[in-house]
Amino acid sequence: MIEINTIKGMNEWTKSKKSEKLSVGFVPTMGFLHEGHLSLIERAKQETDLVVMSVFVNPLQFGEGEDFDDYPRDKQRDASLAEAHGVDVLFYPDVEEMYPTPLSVTLKVHQGVDVLCGGSRPGHFDGVATIVMKLLQIIEPEKAFFGMKDAQQVSVIKRMVTDFNLKIEIVAVEIVRDEDGLAKSSRNVNLSSSERAEATKIYQTLKQVKHKALDKHTSDIPGLERWTKNQLKSQLIEGEIDYVQILNFPELTMPTDYEGEMILAVAVYYERARLIDNITWHQRG
Ligand code: PAF
């Protein structure tokens, strides 16, 4: 594995690999790698000749008072994990390199961001879209791999690719969970041990709702959302619910006809971490 820290260096690498007709898979991350990231690398290795992984904690996608400073960082650990899992290039720019001067043009996401994390983190997806667009321009991959834990991010990035006619395929990869069901997240290290134990209730509840929706053919969406909230409220002592929402996926619109791909997404605040999780299912009309 080689490490590249500059855009110029990355451009030179890309140019030489393109001339050798090798396909590039891209795994964008903010580091502090966990099995979820490793599954993205694995998938990229299966589908492309070479894998570039970026590690960049993007200030543009954090709002005021959010955990930019507290976001876990460990370059040596990330580099060894990336190398051990077969990443070819670790792109590790600093903030100066990516934003030498404040950007005069940024992207604004208009659809699908008044719900879920977009609702509670205004401007977050503008920052995500802007950095992902920059990274795609720098790395020029054939495919980019995103985890379904942040399903709204997958939806936003897919729309961006369509709207800007980008010649790239976005691959959405299933959520990776700990044995007790907690979705893997870099932020899990910021949970206390009692918060960590409690957080397993989130996925247990999501599974119960999916079961209710599918096996019991419950089509009362406000009722299902209410049930989810009450269930979480009764089980979470330290966690505070940010949102619970059922939407069409990937459109992220309010379901009118209760049919097709549905997503139930939740976010819960803990003292030093905000956790998100979701479950999807196909609803027959
Ligand atoms: O999912 C993340 O880690 C980030 O939002 C991403 C895609 C790397 C952009 O900063």
Short mmCIF file of C-alpha atoms and ligand atoms in Angstrom, two decimals:
data_model
loop_
_atom_site.label_atom_id
_atom_site.label_comp_id
_atom_site.label_asym_id
_atom_site.label_seq_id
_atom_site.Cartn_x
_atom_site.Cartn_y
_atom_site.Cartn_z
CA MET A 1 0.00 0.00 0.00
CA ILE A 2 1.16 3.51 -0.68
CA GLU A 3 0.04 6.62 1.15
CA ILE A 4 -0.68 9.78 -0.83
CA ASN A 5 -1.32 13.11 0.87
CA THR A 6 -1.61 15.54 -2.00
CA ILE A 7 -4.15 16.04 -4.76
CA LYS A 8 -1.30 16.31 -7.27
CA GLY A 9 0.11 12.97 -6.12
CA MET A 10 -3.32 11.35 -6.34
CA ASN A 11 -3.89 12.76 -9.85
CA GLU A 12 -0.55 11.35 -11.02
CA TRP A 13 -1.34 7.91 -9.61
CA THR A 14 -4.81 7.91 -11.22
CA LYS A 15 -3.38 8.96 -14.57
CA SER A 16 -0.81 6.16 -14.59
CA LYS A 17 -3.39 3.48 -13.60
CA LYS A 18 -5.85 4.70 -16.24
CA SER A 19 -3.11 4.34 -18.87
CA GLU A 20 -2.71 0.71 -17.74
CA LYS A 21 -6.50 0.25 -18.15
CA LEU A 22 -6.94 -0.76 -14.50
CA SER A 23 -10.30 -0.09 -12.84
CA VAL A 24 -10.37 1.79 -9.55
CA GLY A 25 -12.79 1.26 -6.66
CA PHE A 26 -13.08 4.05 -4.10
CA VAL A 27 -13.96 3.75 -0.42
CA PRO A 28 -14.45 7.22 1.15
CA THR A 29 -14.15 7.28 4.94
CA MET A 30 -13.54 9.58 7.86
CA GLY A 31 -11.22 6.98 9.39
CA PHE A 32 -11.24 5.14 12.70
CA LEU A 33 -11.98 2.07 10.63
CA HIS A 34 -14.29 -0.72 11.75
CA GLU A 35 -15.66 -3.87 10.14
CA GLY A 36 -18.22 -1.81 8.23
CA HIS A 37 -15.41 -0.02 6.38
CA LEU A 38 -13.54 -3.30 5.92
CA SER A 39 -16.60 -4.81 4.24
CA LEU A 40 -16.57 -1.87 1.78
CA ILE A 41 -12.91 -2.56 1.00
CA GLU A 42 -13.70 -6.27 0.57
CA ARG A 43 -16.50 -5.50 -1.87
CA ALA A 44 -14.34 -3.01 -3.78
CA LYS A 45 -11.61 -5.64 -4.12
CA GLN A 46 -14.14 -8.06 -5.59
CA GLU A 47 -15.40 -5.57 -8.15
CA THR A 48 -12.39 -3.49 -9.23
CA ASP A 49 -8.67 -3.99 -9.96
CA LEU A 50 -7.39 -1.43 -7.46
CA VAL A 51 -8.78 0.08 -4.26
CA VAL A 52 -8.27 3.65 -3.07
CA MET A 53 -9.47 4.50 0.40
CA SER A 54 -9.63 8.09 1.62
CA VAL A 55 -9.46 9.12 5.25
CA PHE A 56 -10.56 12.70 5.76
CA VAL A 57 -12.63 14.09 8.61
CA ASN A 58 -14.52 16.67 6.60
CA PRO A 59 -15.18 19.87 8.60
CA LEU A 60 -17.78 20.98 6.05
CA GLN A 61 -20.27 18.29 7.09
CA PHE A 62 -20.18 19.06 10.81
CA GLY A 63 -22.46 21.75 12.19
CA GLU A 64 -21.69 24.09 15.05
CA GLY A 65 -21.58 22.24 18.37
CA GLU A 66 -21.26 18.84 16.63
CA ASP A 67 -18.48 16.34 17.29
CA PHE A 68 -15.82 17.42 14.75
CA ASP A 69 -13.15 17.83 17.44
CA ASP A 70 -14.32 14.74 19.33
CA TYR A 71 -14.49 12.54 16.20
CA PRO A 72 -12.13 9.59 16.85
CA ARG A 73 -8.89 9.68 14.84
CA ASP A 74 -6.00 7.18 14.69
CA LYS A 75 -3.89 7.36 11.59
CA GLN A 76 -1.50 4.48 12.41
CA ARG A 77 -4.34 2.11 13.21
CA ASP A 78 -6.22 3.08 10.02
CA ALA A 79 -3.11 2.67 7.88
CA SER A 80 -2.33 -0.80 9.26
CA LEU A 81 -5.92 -2.00 8.87
CA ALA A 82 -6.12 -0.62 5.34
CA GLU A 83 -2.86 -2.28 4.37
CA ALA A 84 -3.82 -5.60 5.99
CA HIS A 85 -7.09 -5.61 4.05
CA GLY A 86 -5.51 -5.00 0.67
CA VAL A 87 -6.05 -1.28 0.04
CA ASP A 88 -3.69 -0.14 -2.72
CA VAL A 89 -3.72 3.58 -1.97
CA LEU A 90 -4.51 5.39 1.25
CA PHE A 91 -5.41 8.96 0.33
CA TYR A 92 -4.85 10.97 3.50
CA PRO A 93 -5.02 14.70 2.77
CA ASP A 94 -5.19 17.35 5.48
CA VAL A 95 -7.76 20.14 5.68
CA GLU A 96 -5.31 22.64 4.10
CA GLU A 97 -4.92 20.36 1.09
CA MET A 98 -8.65 19.88 0.54
CA TYR A 99 -9.73 23.42 1.44
CA PRO A 100 -6.70 25.72 0.97
CA THR A 101 -9.09 28.66 0.78
CA PRO A 102 -12.78 28.71 1.66
CA LEU A 103 -14.65 27.22 -1.31
CA SER A 104 -16.34 29.77 -3.54
CA VAL A 105 -18.72 27.10 -4.89
CA THR A 106 -20.32 24.35 -2.79
CA LEU A 107 -23.11 21.89 -3.51
CA LYS A 108 -26.59 22.28 -2.07
CA VAL A 109 -28.80 19.22 -1.74
CA HIS A 110 -32.46 20.12 -2.24
CA GLN A 111 -34.34 16.85 -2.07
CA GLY A 112 -34.53 14.17 0.58
CA VAL A 113 -32.79 16.30 3.21
CA ASP A 114 -35.71 17.69 5.16
CA VAL A 115 -36.08 14.27 6.83
CA LEU A 116 -33.95 12.00 9.04
CA CYS A 117 -30.39 13.29 9.64
CA GLY A 118 -30.92 16.15 7.17
CA GLY A 119 -33.73 17.40 9.40
CA SER A 120 -31.61 17.42 12.55
CA ARG A 121 -28.29 18.33 10.92
CA PRO A 122 -29.05 21.23 8.56
CA GLY A 123 -26.35 21.60 5.89
CA HIS A 124 -24.79 18.23 6.73
CA PHE A 125 -25.53 16.69 3.33
CA ASP A 126 -24.35 19.82 1.50
CA GLY A 127 -20.97 19.21 3.15
CA VAL A 128 -21.09 15.49 2.33
CA ALA A 129 -22.04 16.09 -1.32
CA THR A 130 -19.34 18.74 -1.72
CA ILE A 131 -16.51 16.61 -0.33
CA VAL A 132 -17.64 13.46 -2.16
CA MET A 133 -17.80 15.41 -5.43
CA LYS A 134 -14.26 16.73 -4.82
CA LEU A 135 -12.96 13.26 -3.97
CA LEU A 136 -14.60 11.71 -7.05
CA GLN A 137 -13.00 14.39 -9.26
CA ILE A 138 -9.58 13.78 -7.71
CA ILE A 139 -9.65 9.97 -7.71
CA GLU A 140 -11.81 9.33 -10.82
CA PRO A 141 -12.90 5.84 -9.76
CA GLU A 142 -15.16 3.55 -11.78
CA LYS A 143 -17.10 2.61 -8.65
CA ALA A 144 -17.51 4.04 -5.15
CA PHE A 145 -18.68 2.04 -2.14
CA PHE A 146 -20.91 3.39 0.65
CA GLY A 147 -22.37 1.66 3.71
CA MET A 148 -26.13 1.37 4.09
CA LYS A 149 -25.91 2.45 7.74
CA ASP A 150 -26.11 5.95 6.39
CA ALA A 151 -28.92 5.15 3.96
CA GLN A 152 -29.74 8.83 3.50
CA GLN A 153 -26.15 9.47 2.40
CA VAL A 154 -26.46 6.65 -0.16
CA SER A 155 -29.67 8.20 -1.46
CA VAL A 156 -28.16 11.73 -1.67
CA ILE A 157 -24.98 10.55 -3.41
CA LYS A 158 -26.93 8.47 -5.94
CA ARG A 159 -29.05 11.52 -6.81
CA MET A 160 -25.94 13.67 -7.13
CA VAL A 161 -24.42 11.16 -9.55
CA THR A 162 -27.61 11.19 -11.63
CA ASP A 163 -28.07 14.98 -11.53
CA PHE A 164 -24.45 15.72 -12.49
CA ASN A 165 -24.19 12.85 -15.01
CA LEU A 166 -21.14 11.47 -13.26
CA LYS A 167 -19.65 8.40 -14.91
CA ILE A 168 -19.44 6.31 -11.81
CA GLU A 169 -21.40 3.50 -10.21
CA ILE A 170 -22.40 3.89 -6.55
CA VAL A 171 -22.48 0.55 -4.74
CA ALA A 172 -24.48 0.37 -1.48
CA VAL A 173 -23.16 -2.27 0.94
CA GLU A 174 -25.14 -3.89 3.76
CA ILE A 175 -24.76 -2.73 7.37
CA VAL A 176 -22.22 -4.69 9.44
CA ARG A 177 -23.24 -5.34 13.05
CA ASP A 178 -21.63 -6.53 16.25
CA GLU A 179 -22.80 -9.94 17.44
CA ASP A 180 -25.42 -8.31 19.67
CA GLY A 181 -26.81 -6.34 16.72
CA LEU A 182 -25.32 -2.88 17.31
CA ALA A 183 -24.42 -1.34 13.95
CA LYS A 184 -20.66 -0.82 13.62
CA SER A 185 -19.76 2.84 13.83
CA SER A 186 -16.59 4.84 14.48
CA ARG A 187 -18.60 6.73 17.08
CA ASN A 188 -19.29 3.57 19.16
CA VAL A 189 -15.97 4.12 20.99
CA ASN A 190 -17.48 7.28 22.46
CA LEU A 191 -20.21 5.28 24.25
CA SER A 192 -19.84 4.48 27.94
CA SER A 193 -20.20 0.79 28.81
CA SER A 194 -23.77 1.25 30.05
CA GLU A 195 -24.68 3.24 26.92
CA ARG A 196 -23.06 0.55 24.76
CA ALA A 197 -25.17 -2.16 26.46
CA GLU A 198 -28.35 -0.12 26.13
CA ALA A 199 -27.76 0.72 22.47
CA THR A 200 -28.38 -2.91 21.47
CA LYS A 201 -32.09 -2.20 22.05
CA ILE A 202 -32.13 -0.05 18.93
CA TYR A 203 -31.67 -2.88 16.44
CA GLN A 204 -33.88 -5.22 18.48
CA THR A 205 -36.67 -2.70 18.14
CA LEU A 206 -36.08 -2.20 14.40
CA LYS A 207 -36.36 -5.96 13.86
CA GLN A 208 -39.62 -6.10 15.81
CA VAL A 209 -41.12 -3.35 13.67
CA LYS A 210 -40.08 -5.05 10.43
CA HIS A 211 -41.71 -8.21 11.71
CA LYS A 212 -44.89 -6.30 12.54
CA ALA A 213 -44.93 -4.68 9.11
CA LEU A 214 -44.26 -7.85 7.14
CA ASP A 215 -45.62 -10.81 9.05
CA LYS A 216 -48.53 -9.03 10.61
CA HIS A 217 -49.20 -6.90 7.52
CA THR A 218 -49.47 -3.74 9.60
CA SER A 219 -49.88 -0.85 7.20
CA ASP A 220 -50.56 1.92 9.69
CA ILE A 221 -47.32 3.89 9.29
CA PRO A 222 -47.96 6.58 11.92
CA GLY A 223 -48.97 3.72 14.25
CA LEU A 224 -45.74 1.84 13.52
CA GLU A 225 -43.68 4.99 14.08
CA ARG A 226 -45.50 5.64 17.35
CA TRP A 227 -44.97 2.06 18.46
CA THR A 228 -41.25 2.29 17.66
CA LYS A 229 -40.88 5.55 19.62
CA ASN A 230 -42.71 4.18 22.64
CA GLN A 231 -40.76 0.96 22.55
CA LEU A 232 -37.45 2.84 22.40
CA LYS A 233 -38.51 5.34 25.05
CA SER A 234 -39.39 2.53 27.43
CA GLN A 235 -36.02 0.82 26.89
CA LEU A 236 -33.56 3.67 26.58
CA ILE A 237 -32.61 5.32 29.83
CA GLU A 238 -29.48 7.17 28.77
CA GLY A 239 -30.24 7.56 25.07
CA GLU A 240 -32.53 10.29 23.76
CA ILE A 241 -34.42 9.75 20.53
CA ASP A 242 -33.63 12.26 17.79
CA TYR A 243 -35.97 10.82 15.14
CA VAL A 244 -37.93 7.74 14.18
CA GLN A 245 -39.24 7.76 10.62
CA ILE A 246 -40.63 5.37 8.04
CA LEU A 247 -40.12 6.48 4.44
CA ASN A 248 -39.99 5.17 0.90
CA PHE A 249 -36.48 4.14 -0.05
CA PRO A 250 -34.43 5.41 -1.84
CA GLU A 251 -36.72 8.39 -2.52
CA LEU A 252 -37.02 9.27 1.20
CA THR A 253 -40.55 10.53 0.67
CA MET A 254 -43.52 10.03 2.97
CA PRO A 255 -45.24 6.79 1.98
CA THR A 256 -48.68 7.38 0.50
CA ASP A 257 -49.25 4.01 -1.14
CA TYR A 258 -47.89 1.55 1.35
CA GLU A 259 -46.01 -0.48 -1.22
CA GLY A 260 -42.44 -1.05 -2.41
CA GLU A 261 -39.13 -0.52 -0.64
CA MET A 262 -39.54 0.99 2.84
CA ILE A 263 -37.00 2.18 5.38
CA LEU A 264 -37.39 2.65 9.11
CA ALA A 265 -34.56 4.90 10.29
CA VAL A 266 -33.73 6.08 13.79
CA ALA A 267 -31.18 8.32 15.46
CA VAL A 268 -30.41 8.35 19.17
CA TYR A 269 -28.27 10.83 21.10
CA TYR A 270 -25.89 9.63 23.76
CA GLU A 271 -23.62 11.89 25.75
CA ARG A 272 -20.68 11.80 23.31
CA ALA A 273 -22.14 9.99 20.32
CA ARG A 274 -25.17 10.19 18.08
CA LEU A 275 -26.05 6.75 16.71
CA ILE A 276 -28.01 6.06 13.56
CA ASP A 277 -29.46 2.77 12.37
CA ASN A 278 -32.07 1.54 9.94
CA ILE A 279 -33.86 -1.47 8.56
CA THR A 280 -35.42 -1.86 5.12
CA TRP A 281 -38.10 -4.14 3.78
CA HIS A 282 -40.15 -4.69 0.66
CA GLN A 283 -43.81 -4.07 1.29
CA ARG A 284 -46.32 -5.79 -0.96
CA GLY A 285 -49.42 -3.68 -1.60
O1 PAF B 1 -19.69 8.36 5.52
C1 PAF B 1 -18.67 9.05 5.77
O2 PAF B 1 -17.75 8.60 6.43
C2 PAF B 1 -18.57 10.46 5.21
O3 PAF B 1 -19.81 11.09 5.22
C3 PAF B 1 -17.91 10.52 3.83
C4 PAF B 1 -18.72 9.80 2.78
C5 PAF B 1 -16.52 9.91 3.89
C6 PAF B 1 -17.77 11.98 3.39
O4 PAF B 1 -17.00 12.71 4.27
#
